[in-house]
PDB file of C-alpha atoms and ligand atoms in Angstrom:
ATOM      1  CA  MET A 240     -41.148 -13.075  10.725  1.00 48.00           C
ATOM      2  CA  ALA A 241     -38.559 -15.140   8.804  1.00 50.00           C
ATOM      3  CA  ARG A 242     -39.878 -18.155   6.943  1.00 54.00           C
ATOM      4  CA  ALA A 243     -38.939 -21.193   9.020  1.00 53.00           C
ATOM      5  CA  HIS A 244     -37.680 -24.291   7.196  1.00 65.00           C
ATOM      6  CA  GLU A 245     -39.103 -26.502   9.934  1.00 76.00           C
ATOM      7  CA  ALA A 246     -42.580 -25.482   8.757  1.00 86.00           C
ATOM      8  CA  GLU A 247     -42.171 -26.687   5.186  1.00 81.00           C
ATOM      9  CA  GLY A 248     -44.686 -29.378   4.338  1.00 92.00           C
ATOM     10  CA  LEU A 249     -46.452 -29.154   7.699  1.00 98.00           C
ATOM     11  CA  THR A 250     -50.103 -28.255   8.087  1.00 98.00           C
ATOM     12  CA  ALA A 251     -51.843 -26.208  10.756  1.00 98.00           C
ATOM     13  CA  LEU A 252     -55.572 -26.597  11.308  1.00 99.00           C
ATOM     14  CA  VAL A 253     -56.976 -23.286  12.566  1.00 99.00           C
ATOM     15  CA  THR A 254     -60.520 -23.189  13.939  1.00 98.00           C
ATOM     16  CA  GLY A 255     -62.503 -19.968  13.934  1.00 98.00           C
ATOM     17  CA  ALA A 256     -60.475 -18.797  10.933  1.00 98.00           C
ATOM     18  CA  SER A 257     -63.288 -16.865   9.248  1.00 98.00           C
ATOM     19  CA  ALA A 258     -62.944 -13.766  11.460  1.00 98.00           C
ATOM     20  CA  GLY A 259     -60.958 -12.046  14.203  1.00 98.00           C
ATOM     21  CA  ILE A 260     -57.948 -13.588  15.921  1.00 98.00           C
ATOM     22  CA  GLY A 261     -58.273 -16.866  13.974  1.00 98.00           C
ATOM     23  CA  VAL A 262     -57.685 -15.165  10.606  1.00 98.00           C
ATOM     24  CA  ASP A 263     -54.518 -13.575  11.957  1.00 98.00           C
ATOM     25  CA  LEU A 264     -53.307 -16.778  13.610  1.00 98.00           C
ATOM     26  CA  ALA A 265     -53.734 -18.533  10.259  1.00 98.00           C
ATOM     27  CA  GLU A 266     -51.735 -15.763   8.610  1.00 98.00           C
ATOM     28  CA  CYS A 267     -48.881 -16.143  11.128  1.00 98.00           C
ATOM     29  CA  PHE A 268     -48.597 -19.858  10.308  1.00 98.00           C
ATOM     30  CA  ALA A 269     -48.945 -19.274   6.550  1.00 98.00           C
ATOM     31  CA  LYS A 270     -46.302 -16.546   6.586  1.00 98.00           C
ATOM     32  CA  ASP A 271     -43.852 -19.007   8.079  1.00 97.00           C
ATOM     33  CA  GLY A 272     -44.574 -21.609   5.371  1.00 98.00           C
ATOM     34  CA  TYR A 273     -47.199 -23.813   7.023  1.00 98.00           C
ATOM     35  CA  ASN A 274     -50.036 -25.056   4.860  1.00 98.00           C
ATOM     36  CA  VAL A 275     -53.306 -24.211   6.562  1.00 98.00           C
ATOM     37  CA  ILE A 276     -56.738 -25.747   6.912  1.00 99.00           C
ATOM     38  CA  LEU A 277     -59.289 -23.115   7.892  1.00 99.00           C
ATOM     39  CA  ALA A 278     -62.454 -24.134   9.716  1.00 98.00           C
ATOM     40  CA  ALA A 279     -65.536 -22.185  10.832  1.00 98.00           C
ATOM     41  CA  ARG A 280     -69.194 -22.025   9.816  1.00 98.00           C
ATOM     42  CA  THR A 281     -69.063 -19.186   7.263  1.00 98.00           C
ATOM     43  CA  GLU A 282     -67.757 -20.780   4.075  1.00 98.00           C
ATOM     44  CA  SER A 283     -67.599 -17.578   1.994  1.00 98.00           C
ATOM     45  CA  ALA A 284     -65.366 -15.846   4.555  1.00 98.00           C
ATOM     46  CA  LEU A 285     -63.137 -18.920   4.876  1.00 98.00           C
ATOM     47  CA  ARG A 286     -62.734 -19.070   1.109  1.00 98.00           C
ATOM     48  CA  GLU A 287     -61.680 -15.418   0.968  1.00 98.00           C
ATOM     49  CA  VAL A 288     -59.089 -15.883   3.720  1.00 98.00           C
ATOM     50  CA  ALA A 289     -57.777 -19.082   2.090  1.00 98.00           C
ATOM     51  CA  GLU A 290     -57.400 -17.440  -1.323  1.00 98.00           C
ATOM     52  CA  ARG A 291     -55.549 -14.474   0.152  1.00 98.00           C
ATOM     53  CA  LEU A 292     -53.157 -16.559   2.240  1.00 98.00           C
ATOM     54  CA  ALA A 293     -52.422 -19.037  -0.561  1.00 98.00           C
ATOM     55  CA  LYS A 294     -51.676 -16.242  -3.009  1.00 98.00           C
ATOM     56  CA  THR A 295     -49.628 -14.101  -0.623  1.00 98.00           C
ATOM     57  CA  TYR A 296     -47.540 -16.811   0.996  1.00 98.00           C
ATOM     58  CA  LYS A 297     -47.451 -19.521  -1.704  1.00 98.00           C
ATOM     59  CA  ILE A 298     -48.799 -22.174   0.602  1.00 98.00           C
ATOM     60  CA  SER A 299     -51.793 -24.476   0.348  1.00 98.00           C
ATOM     61  CA  ALA A 300     -54.856 -23.146   2.184  1.00 98.00           C
ATOM     62  CA  THR A 301     -58.001 -25.275   2.432  1.00 98.00           C
ATOM     63  CA  PRO A 302     -61.288 -23.822   3.704  1.00 98.00           C
ATOM     64  CA  ILE A 303     -63.665 -26.330   5.286  1.00 98.00           C
ATOM     65  CA  ALA A 304     -67.044 -25.219   6.623  1.00 98.00           C
ATOM     66  CA  ALA A 305     -67.756 -26.891   9.962  1.00 98.00           C
ATOM     67  CA  ASP A 306     -70.034 -26.295  12.927  1.00 98.00           C
ATOM     68  CA  LEU A 307     -67.778 -27.217  15.823  1.00 98.00           C
ATOM     69  CA  GLY A 308     -70.484 -26.393  18.315  1.00 98.00           C
ATOM     70  CA  ALA A 309     -72.431 -29.426  17.120  1.00 98.00           C
ATOM     71  CA  ILE A 310     -71.742 -32.594  19.102  1.00 97.00           C
ATOM     72  CA  GLY A 311     -69.255 -34.641  17.055  1.00 98.00           C
ATOM     73  CA  GLY A 312     -68.368 -31.570  14.972  1.00 98.00           C
ATOM     74  CA  GLY A 313     -64.631 -32.123  15.524  1.00 98.00           C
ATOM     75  CA  THR A 314     -64.797 -35.752  14.406  1.00 98.00           C
ATOM     76  CA  LYS A 315     -66.802 -34.790  11.326  1.00 98.00           C
ATOM     77  CA  LEU A 316     -64.210 -32.140  10.444  1.00 98.00           C
ATOM     78  CA  ALA A 317     -61.346 -34.627  10.902  1.00 98.00           C
ATOM     79  CA  GLU A 318     -63.137 -37.106   8.611  1.00 98.00           C
ATOM     80  CA  GLU A 319     -63.495 -34.406   5.956  1.00 98.00           C
ATOM     81  CA  ILE A 320     -59.812 -33.528   6.285  1.00 98.00           C
ATOM     82  CA  LYS A 321     -58.868 -37.200   5.855  1.00 98.00           C
ATOM     83  CA  LYS A 322     -61.212 -37.590   2.879  1.00 98.00           C
ATOM     84  CA  ARG A 323     -59.363 -34.747   1.166  1.00 98.00           C
ATOM     85  CA  GLY A 324     -56.043 -36.531   1.710  1.00 98.00           C
ATOM     86  CA  LEU A 325     -54.760 -33.906   4.140  1.00 98.00           C
ATOM     87  CA  SER A 326     -52.974 -34.390   7.443  1.00 98.00           C
ATOM     88  CA  VAL A 327     -52.696 -32.124  10.482  1.00 98.00           C
ATOM     89  CA  ASP A 328     -49.489 -31.359  12.392  1.00 98.00           C
ATOM     90  CA  VAL A 329     -50.630 -28.383  14.465  1.00 98.00           C
ATOM     91  CA  VAL A 330     -54.085 -27.766  15.903  1.00 99.00           C
ATOM     92  CA  VAL A 331     -54.964 -24.157  16.684  1.00 99.00           C
ATOM     93  CA  ASN A 332     -58.119 -24.299  18.800  1.00 99.00           C
ATOM     94  CA  ASN A 333     -59.317 -20.742  18.481  1.00 98.00           C
ATOM     95  CA  ALA A 334     -63.069 -20.917  17.719  1.00 98.00           C
ATOM     96  CA  GLY A 335     -65.102 -19.692  20.657  1.00 98.00           C
ATOM     97  CA  TYR A 336     -67.757 -17.302  21.868  1.00 98.00           C
ATOM     98  CA  GLY A 337     -68.989 -15.694  25.047  1.00 97.00           C
ATOM     99  CA  GLN A 338     -72.281 -14.372  26.348  1.00 96.00           C
ATOM    100  CA  ALA A 339     -72.606 -11.601  28.925  1.00 95.00           C
ATOM    101  CA  GLY A 340     -75.403 -11.592  31.500  1.00 95.00           C
ATOM    102  CA  ALA A 341     -76.693 -13.290  34.619  1.00 96.00           C
ATOM    103  CA  PHE A 342     -76.939 -17.074  34.639  1.00 98.00           C
ATOM    104  CA  ASN A 343     -80.538 -16.770  35.787  1.00 98.00           C
ATOM    105  CA  GLY A 344     -82.764 -16.221  32.793  1.00 97.00           C
ATOM    106  CA  SER A 345     -80.025 -17.064  30.296  1.00 97.00           C
ATOM    107  CA  ASP A 346     -80.657 -19.273  27.289  1.00 98.00           C
ATOM    108  CA  ALA A 347     -79.588 -22.835  28.141  1.00 98.00           C
ATOM    109  CA  ALA A 348     -78.711 -23.628  24.524  1.00 98.00           C
ATOM    110  CA  VAL A 349     -76.367 -20.628  24.358  1.00 98.00           C
ATOM    111  CA  GLN A 350     -74.704 -21.537  27.668  1.00 98.00           C
ATOM    112  CA  LEU A 351     -74.273 -25.220  26.828  1.00 98.00           C
ATOM    113  CA  GLY A 352     -73.253 -24.364  23.268  1.00 98.00           C
ATOM    114  CA  MET A 353     -70.408 -22.320  24.710  1.00 98.00           C
ATOM    115  CA  ILE A 354     -69.102 -25.374  26.539  1.00 98.00           C
ATOM    116  CA  ASP A 355     -69.567 -27.501  23.407  1.00 98.00           C
ATOM    117  CA  LEU A 356     -67.500 -25.112  21.274  1.00 98.00           C
ATOM    118  CA  ASN A 357     -64.993 -23.599  23.719  1.00 98.00           C
ATOM    119  CA  ASP A 358     -64.205 -26.881  25.501  1.00 98.00           C
ATOM    120  CA  ARG A 359     -65.712 -30.008  23.984  1.00 98.00           C
ATOM    121  CA  ALA A 360     -64.658 -29.383  20.354  1.00 98.00           C
ATOM    122  CA  LEU A 361     -61.222 -28.240  21.542  1.00 98.00           C
ATOM    123  CA  VAL A 362     -60.691 -31.499  23.434  1.00 99.00           C
ATOM    124  CA  GLU A 363     -62.166 -33.559  20.577  1.00 98.00           C
ATOM    125  CA  LEU A 364     -59.794 -32.141  17.944  1.00 99.00           C
ATOM    126  CA  THR A 365     -56.793 -32.320  20.250  1.00 99.00           C
ATOM    127  CA  HIS A 366     -57.601 -35.930  21.124  1.00 98.00           C
ATOM    128  CA  ILE A 367     -57.827 -36.882  17.442  1.00 98.00           C
ATOM    129  CA  TYR A 368     -54.457 -35.426  16.390  1.00 98.00           C
ATOM    130  CA  TRP A 369     -52.430 -35.766  19.623  1.00 98.00           C
ATOM    131  CA  PRO A 370     -51.226 -39.394  19.090  1.00 98.00           C
ATOM    132  CA  THR A 371     -49.855 -38.560  15.615  1.00 98.00           C
ATOM    133  CA  MET A 372     -48.048 -35.514  16.948  1.00 98.00           C
ATOM    134  CA  LEU A 373     -46.393 -37.595  19.663  1.00 98.00           C
ATOM    135  CA  ALA A 374     -45.499 -40.362  17.186  1.00 98.00           C
ATOM    136  CA  ASN A 375     -44.001 -37.799  14.771  1.00 98.00           C
ATOM    137  CA  LYS A 376     -42.281 -35.908  17.632  1.00 98.00           C
ATOM    138  CA  ARG A 377     -43.341 -32.580  16.109  1.00 98.00           C
ATOM    139  CA  GLY A 378     -46.218 -30.165  15.738  1.00 98.00           C
ATOM    140  CA  GLY A 379     -48.474 -29.356  18.641  1.00 98.00           C
ATOM    141  CA  VAL A 380     -51.448 -27.472  19.961  1.00 99.00           C
ATOM    142  CA  LEU A 381     -52.123 -23.764  20.376  1.00 99.00           C
ATOM    143  CA  ASN A 382     -55.247 -23.202  22.453  1.00 99.00           C
ATOM    144  CA  VAL A 383     -56.918 -19.817  22.745  1.00 98.00           C
ATOM    145  CA  ALA A 384     -58.262 -19.185  26.255  1.00 98.00           C
ATOM    146  CA  SER A 385     -58.624 -15.667  27.696  1.00 98.00           C
ATOM    147  CA  THR A 386     -57.641 -13.595  30.719  1.00 97.00           C
ATOM    148  CA  ALA A 387     -61.077 -14.764  31.897  1.00 97.00           C
ATOM    149  CA  ALA A 388     -59.374 -18.111  32.565  1.00 98.00           C
ATOM    150  CA  PHE A 389     -57.744 -16.686  35.709  1.00 97.00           C
ATOM    151  CA  LEU A 390     -60.947 -15.550  37.423  1.00 94.00           C
ATOM    152  CA  PRO A 391     -64.440 -16.714  38.256  1.00 95.00           C
ATOM    153  CA  GLY A 392     -66.798 -14.530  36.202  1.00 96.00           C
ATOM    154  CA  PRO A 393     -70.086 -13.430  37.761  1.00 97.00           C
ATOM    155  CA  LEU A 394     -72.402 -12.126  35.003  1.00 96.00           C
ATOM    156  CA  MET A 395     -70.480 -14.161  32.413  1.00 97.00           C
ATOM    157  CA  ALA A 396     -70.066 -17.315  34.475  1.00 98.00           C
ATOM    158  CA  ILE A 397     -69.991 -20.035  31.834  1.00 98.00           C
ATOM    159  CA  TYR A 398     -67.599 -18.197  29.521  1.00 98.00           C
ATOM    160  CA  PHE A 399     -65.079 -17.599  32.331  1.00 98.00           C
ATOM    161  CA  ALA A 400     -65.389 -21.212  33.487  1.00 98.00           C
ATOM    162  CA  SER A 401     -65.021 -22.533  29.928  1.00 98.00           C
ATOM    163  CA  LYS A 402     -61.764 -20.619  29.554  1.00 98.00           C
ATOM    164  CA  ALA A 403     -60.478 -21.802  32.955  1.00 98.00           C
ATOM    165  CA  PHE A 404     -60.976 -25.307  31.562  1.00 98.00           C
ATOM    166  CA  VAL A 405     -58.938 -24.453  28.454  1.00 99.00           C
ATOM    167  CA  LEU A 406     -56.086 -23.060  30.553  1.00 98.00           C
ATOM    168  CA  SER A 407     -56.014 -26.022  32.946  1.00 98.00           C
ATOM    169  CA  PHE A 408     -56.201 -28.581  30.137  1.00 99.00           C
ATOM    170  CA  SER A 409     -53.492 -26.819  28.108  1.00 99.00           C
ATOM    171  CA  GLU A 410     -51.053 -26.602  31.022  1.00 98.00           C
ATOM    172  CA  ALA A 411     -51.544 -30.291  31.818  1.00 98.00           C
ATOM    173  CA  LEU A 412     -50.915 -31.233  28.175  1.00 98.00           C
ATOM    174  CA  TRP A 413     -47.805 -29.044  28.097  1.00 98.00           C
ATOM    175  CA  GLU A 414     -46.411 -31.136  30.948  1.00 98.00           C
ATOM    176  CA  GLU A 415     -47.454 -34.424  29.317  1.00 98.00           C
ATOM    177  CA  ALA A 416     -45.655 -33.332  26.139  1.00 98.00           C
ATOM    178  CA  ARG A 417     -42.401 -32.519  27.947  1.00 98.00           C
ATOM    179  CA  ASP A 418     -39.352 -33.789  26.002  1.00 97.00           C
ATOM    180  CA  THR A 419     -41.498 -35.200  23.175  1.00 98.00           C
ATOM    181  CA  GLY A 420     -40.868 -32.464  20.592  1.00 98.00           C
ATOM    182  CA  VAL A 421     -44.566 -31.572  20.658  1.00 98.00           C
ATOM    183  CA  LYS A 422     -45.304 -27.959  21.618  1.00 98.00           C
ATOM    184  CA  VAL A 423     -48.287 -26.753  23.634  1.00 98.00           C
ATOM    185  CA  SER A 424     -49.237 -23.159  24.367  1.00 98.00           C
ATOM    186  CA  CYS A 425     -52.248 -21.435  25.811  1.00 98.00           C
ATOM    187  CA  LEU A 426     -52.862 -17.926  24.497  1.00 98.00           C
ATOM    188  CA  CYS A 427     -54.759 -15.739  26.961  1.00 98.00           C
ATOM    189  CA  PRO A 428     -55.855 -12.498  25.328  1.00 98.00           C
ATOM    190  CA  GLY A 429     -57.539  -9.608  27.075  1.00 95.00           C
ATOM    191  CA  PRO A 430     -59.999  -7.431  25.139  1.00 94.00           C
ATOM    192  CA  THR A 431     -59.103  -7.663  21.441  1.00 95.00           C
ATOM    193  CA  VAL A 432     -60.608  -6.072  18.332  1.00 92.00           C
ATOM    194  CA  SER A 433     -62.821  -8.711  16.669  1.00 94.00           C
ATOM    195  CA  LYS A 434     -66.459  -9.712  16.301  1.00 93.00           C
ATOM    196  CA  PHE A 435     -66.351 -11.291  19.778  1.00 93.00           C
ATOM    197  CA  ARG A 436     -67.858  -8.322  21.604  1.00 89.00           C
ATOM    198  CA  GLU A 437     -70.799  -8.110  19.188  1.00 88.00           C
ATOM    199  CA  ARG A 438     -71.792 -11.736  19.809  1.00 89.00           C
ATOM    200  CA  ALA A 439     -70.994 -11.671  23.535  1.00 90.00           C
ATOM    201  CA  GLY A 440     -72.822  -8.428  24.259  1.00 86.00           C
ATOM    202  CA  THR A 441     -69.897  -7.181  26.357  1.00 83.00           C
ATOM    203  CA  GLY A 442     -69.934  -3.766  24.655  1.00 80.00           C
ATOM    204  CA  ALA A 443     -72.541  -2.604  27.163  1.00 81.00           C
ATOM    205  CA  THR A 444     -70.576  -3.589  30.290  1.00 86.00           C
ATOM    206  CA  ARG A 445     -68.253  -1.458  32.435  1.00 84.00           C
ATOM    207  CA  ILE A 446     -65.170  -3.442  31.409  1.00 80.00           C
ATOM    208  CA  SER A 447     -65.659  -2.272  27.826  1.00 78.00           C
ATOM    209  CA  ARG A 448     -64.825   1.262  29.002  1.00 78.00           C
ATOM    210  CA  LEU A 449     -61.481   0.232  30.486  1.00 77.00           C
ATOM    211  CA  GLY A 450     -58.640   0.745  28.029  1.00 80.00           C
ATOM    212  CA  THR A 451     -58.417   0.110  24.313  1.00 90.00           C
ATOM    213  CA  PRO A 452     -58.779  -3.407  22.885  1.00 94.00           C
ATOM    214  CA  MET A 453     -55.589  -4.770  21.290  1.00 96.00           C
ATOM    215  CA  PRO A 454     -55.382  -5.314  17.510  1.00 97.00           C
ATOM    216  CA  SER A 455     -56.051  -8.952  16.672  1.00 98.00           C
ATOM    217  CA  MET A 456     -52.835  -9.339  14.639  1.00 98.00           C
ATOM    218  CA  SER A 457     -50.679  -8.288  17.631  1.00 98.00           C
ATOM    219  CA  VAL A 458     -52.497 -10.837  19.774  1.00 98.00           C
ATOM    220  CA  ALA A 459     -52.146 -13.568  17.148  1.00 98.00           C
ATOM    221  CA  ARG A 460     -48.441 -12.877  16.661  1.00 98.00           C
ATOM    222  CA  MET A 461     -47.813 -13.138  20.408  1.00 98.00           C
ATOM    223  CA  GLY A 462     -49.635 -16.459  20.440  1.00 98.00           C
ATOM    224  CA  TYR A 463     -47.751 -17.786  17.444  1.00 98.00           C
ATOM    225  CA  VAL A 464     -44.332 -16.802  18.816  1.00 98.00           C
ATOM    226  CA  ALA A 465     -45.249 -18.278  22.205  1.00 98.00           C
ATOM    227  CA  TRP A 466     -46.222 -21.559  20.536  1.00 98.00           C
ATOM    228  CA  GLN A 467     -43.009 -21.619  18.488  1.00 98.00           C
ATOM    229  CA  ASN A 468     -41.084 -21.339  21.750  1.00 98.00           C
ATOM    230  CA  ASN A 469     -43.288 -23.867  23.555  1.00 98.00           C
ATOM    231  CA  LYS A 470     -44.215 -21.192  26.094  1.00 98.00           C
ATOM    232  CA  ARG A 471     -46.842 -22.724  28.364  1.00 98.00           C
ATOM    233  CA  VAL A 472     -49.028 -19.652  28.824  1.00 98.00           C
ATOM    234  CA  LYS A 473     -48.996 -16.317  26.999  1.00 98.00           C
ATOM    235  CA  ILE A 474     -51.032 -13.451  28.441  1.00 98.00           C
ATOM    236  CA  THR A 475     -51.232 -10.491  26.056  1.00 97.00           C
ATOM    237  CA  GLY A 476     -50.458  -7.000  27.366  1.00 95.00           C
ATOM    238  CA  LEU A 477     -48.877  -5.757  30.585  1.00 96.00           C
ATOM    239  CA  ARG A 478     -52.148  -4.803  32.318  1.00 94.00           C
ATOM    240  CA  ASN A 479     -53.613  -8.228  31.637  1.00 95.00           C
ATOM    241  CA  ARG A 480     -50.455  -9.946  32.926  1.00 97.00           C
ATOM    242  CA  VAL A 481     -50.535  -7.893  36.140  1.00 96.00           C
ATOM    243  CA  MET A 482     -54.234  -8.734  36.636  1.00 94.00           C
ATOM    244  CA  ALA A 483     -53.695 -12.464  36.102  1.00 95.00           C
ATOM    245  CA  THR A 484     -50.664 -12.491  38.411  1.00 95.00           C
ATOM    246  CA  LEU A 485     -52.350 -10.598  41.249  1.00 95.00           C
ATOM    247  CA  ALA A 486     -55.779 -12.279  41.087  1.00 95.00           C
ATOM    248  CA  PRO A 487     -54.844 -15.389  43.124  1.00 93.00           C
ATOM    249  CA  PHE A 488     -53.550 -13.189  45.980  1.00 95.00           C
ATOM    250  CA  LEU A 489     -56.787 -11.232  46.447  1.00 96.00           C
ATOM    251  CA  PRO A 490     -59.424 -12.523  48.892  1.00 96.00           C
ATOM    252  CA  ARG A 491     -61.848 -14.512  46.717  1.00 95.00           C
ATOM    253  CA  ALA A 492     -64.959 -12.580  47.822  1.00 96.00           C
ATOM    254  CA  THR A 493     -63.252  -9.258  47.003  1.00 96.00           C
ATOM    255  CA  LEU A 494     -62.209 -10.572  43.599  1.00 95.00           C
ATOM    256  CA  LEU A 495     -65.734 -11.799  42.851  1.00 96.00           C
ATOM    257  CA  GLY A 496     -67.165  -8.382  43.732  1.00 96.00           C
ATOM    258  CA  MET A 497     -64.624  -6.642  41.498  1.00 94.00           C
ATOM    259  CA  VAL A 498     -65.376  -8.891  38.508  1.00 94.00           C
ATOM    260  CA  ARG A 499     -69.114  -8.529  39.047  1.00 96.00           C
ATOM    261  CA  ASN A 500     -68.696  -4.765  39.060  1.00 94.00           C
ATOM    262  CA  MET A 501     -66.677  -4.818  35.817  1.00 90.00           C
ATOM    263  CA  GLN A 502     -69.167  -7.136  34.136  1.00 91.00           C
ATOM    264  CA  SER A 503     -72.157  -5.006  35.154  1.00 93.00           C
ATOM    265  CA  PRO A 504     -74.126  -3.012  32.578  1.00 89.00           C
ATOM    266  CA  ILE A 505     -73.028   0.602  32.200  1.00 84.00           C
TER     267      ILE A 505
HETATM  268  N1  LIG B 677     -61.892 -10.667  21.231  1.00 63.98           N
HETATM  269  C1  LIG B 677     -61.657 -10.733  22.526  1.00 63.98           C
HETATM  270  O1  LIG B 677     -61.768  -9.716  23.237  1.00 63.98           O
HETATM  271  C2  LIG B 677     -61.184 -12.031  23.131  1.00 63.98           C
HETATM  272  C3  LIG B 677     -60.591 -11.985  24.399  1.00 63.98           C
HETATM  273  C4  LIG B 677     -60.153 -13.161  24.970  1.00 63.98           C
HETATM  274  C5  LIG B 677     -60.310 -14.356  24.304  1.00 63.98           C
HETATM  275  N2  LIG B 677     -60.891 -14.384  23.078  1.00 63.98           N
HETATM  276  C6  LIG B 677     -61.052 -15.692  22.413  1.00 63.98           C
HETATM  277  O2  LIG B 677     -60.453 -15.636  21.137  1.00 63.98           O
HETATM  278  C7  LIG B 677     -61.052 -16.620  20.298  1.00 63.98           C
HETATM  279  C8  LIG B 677     -61.365 -15.995  18.953  1.00 63.98           C
HETATM  280  O3  LIG B 677     -62.376 -15.026  19.124  1.00 63.98           O
HETATM  281  P1  LIG B 677     -62.404 -13.645  18.337  1.00 63.98           P
HETATM  282  O4  LIG B 677     -62.177 -12.580  19.316  1.00 63.98           O
HETATM  283  O5  LIG B 677     -61.556 -13.706  17.140  1.00 63.98           O
HETATM  284  O6  LIG B 677     -63.965 -13.602  17.968  1.00 63.98           O
HETATM  285  P2  LIG B 677     -64.737 -13.592  16.569  1.00 63.98           P
HETATM  286  O7  LIG B 677     -64.241 -12.471  15.722  1.00 63.98           O
HETATM  287  O8  LIG B 677     -66.176 -13.636  16.946  1.00 63.98           O
HETATM  288  O9  LIG B 677     -64.313 -14.973  15.893  1.00 63.98           O
HETATM  289  C9  LIG B 677     -64.788 -16.210  16.356  1.00 63.98           C
HETATM  290  C10 LIG B 677     -64.482 -17.282  15.350  1.00 63.98           C
HETATM  291  O10 LIG B 677     -65.030 -18.521  15.825  1.00 63.98           O
HETATM  292  C11 LIG B 677     -65.865 -19.063  14.806  1.00 63.98           C
HETATM  293  N3  LIG B 677     -66.986 -19.821  15.354  1.00 63.98           N
HETATM  294  C12 LIG B 677     -67.974 -19.370  16.148  1.00 63.98           C
HETATM  295  N4  LIG B 677     -68.868 -20.345  16.387  1.00 63.98           N
HETATM  296  C13 LIG B 677     -68.421 -21.445  15.719  1.00 63.98           C
HETATM  297  C14 LIG B 677     -68.908 -22.764  15.546  1.00 63.98           C
HETATM  298  N5  LIG B 677     -70.054 -23.170  16.120  1.00 63.98           N
HETATM  299  N6  LIG B 677     -68.204 -23.635  14.781  1.00 63.98           N
HETATM  300  C15 LIG B 677     -67.055 -23.229  14.171  1.00 63.98           C
HETATM  301  N7  LIG B 677     -66.537 -22.009  14.306  1.00 63.98           N
HETATM  302  C16 LIG B 677     -67.214 -21.116  15.055  1.00 63.98           C
HETATM  303  C17 LIG B 677     -66.367 -17.859  14.022  1.00 63.98           C
HETATM  304  O11 LIG B 677     -66.722 -18.188  12.705  1.00 63.98           O
HETATM  305  P3  LIG B 677     -68.208 -18.475  12.169  1.00 63.98           P
HETATM  306  O12 LIG B 677     -69.105 -17.489  12.817  1.00 63.98           O
HETATM  307  O13 LIG B 677     -68.035 -18.304  10.696  1.00 63.98           O
HETATM  308  O14 LIG B 677     -68.501 -19.901  12.543  1.00 63.98           O
HETATM  309  C18 LIG B 677     -65.099 -17.002  13.994  1.00 63.98           C
HETATM  310  O15 LIG B 677     -64.261 -17.430  12.961  1.00 63.98           O
HETATM  311  C19 LIG B 677     -62.276 -17.155  21.059  1.00 63.98           C
HETATM  312  O16 LIG B 677     -61.970 -18.408  21.610  1.00 63.98           O
HETATM  313  C20 LIG B 677     -62.481 -16.108  22.147  1.00 63.98           C
HETATM  314  O17 LIG B 677     -63.096 -16.664  23.290  1.00 63.98           O
HETATM  315  C21 LIG B 677     -61.333 -13.242  22.474  1.00 63.98           C
END
């Protein structure tokens, strides 16, 4: 990737930048000359990523520990960013988690926490920085959804619904930002190598046996390039694109049965 002059002096805030896709998204921005602010809960991991990116790409990288699943977590993070005299031009809403299993008997705090992180914090951060982006006519938002956004997800219902929200919200913002100079993209990865599976418990479901997960850097690069080009939605991988394209044409009950089958324990 060539270093882009348009990035000089601009800052990208990347959430979930302590592991997985978020680390690689931060690297894509840093490589192109963006300064980065890295947010997640694990401060030690953030510090390591920040040191590596700053040294390798000669940019400023600031780690800030933040629990974005806590109500008001986005506002608290923005206050900390302001206190440090930093500004934000691009918001990369990547932090998120899933939880496999039936809705019945699930832990309410885990289910609601998913909405708080995957949706609420994403909206909160976008809402905080959106007016400045529009006023400056630059920067934008890169939201990380999932191929789950295109389907209802029996046996992982809240995660699928939370990602459908991200996709719908992102596409609407893309339209609202038309001709403003502000870019909006929604990255929709399929299975990707990261810590996601460990936390979600999807390693023990049938879908985990279908194909090989993509490397997180390939996924991040696709998302970054899509954002640079203001591409509304980027689905990673041919099989995932075919699935997302065909899903709306299948009878809904058939589709629900297929997803339930894939999400079932092995
Ligand atoms: N991997 C996949 O197969 C896949 C597929 C489709 C979509 N996605 C989406 O991709 C995004 C990134 O996930 P990943 O695959 O890279 O998973 P991951 O390796 O588990 O990384 C998740 C990141 O989110 C952060 N995070 C989790 N809870 C947080 C909280 N309460 N506050 C702040 N940060 C928090 C984690 O850091 P801390 O634990 O340090 O807080 C970590 O940096 C998610 O939105 C996920 O839904 C993943």
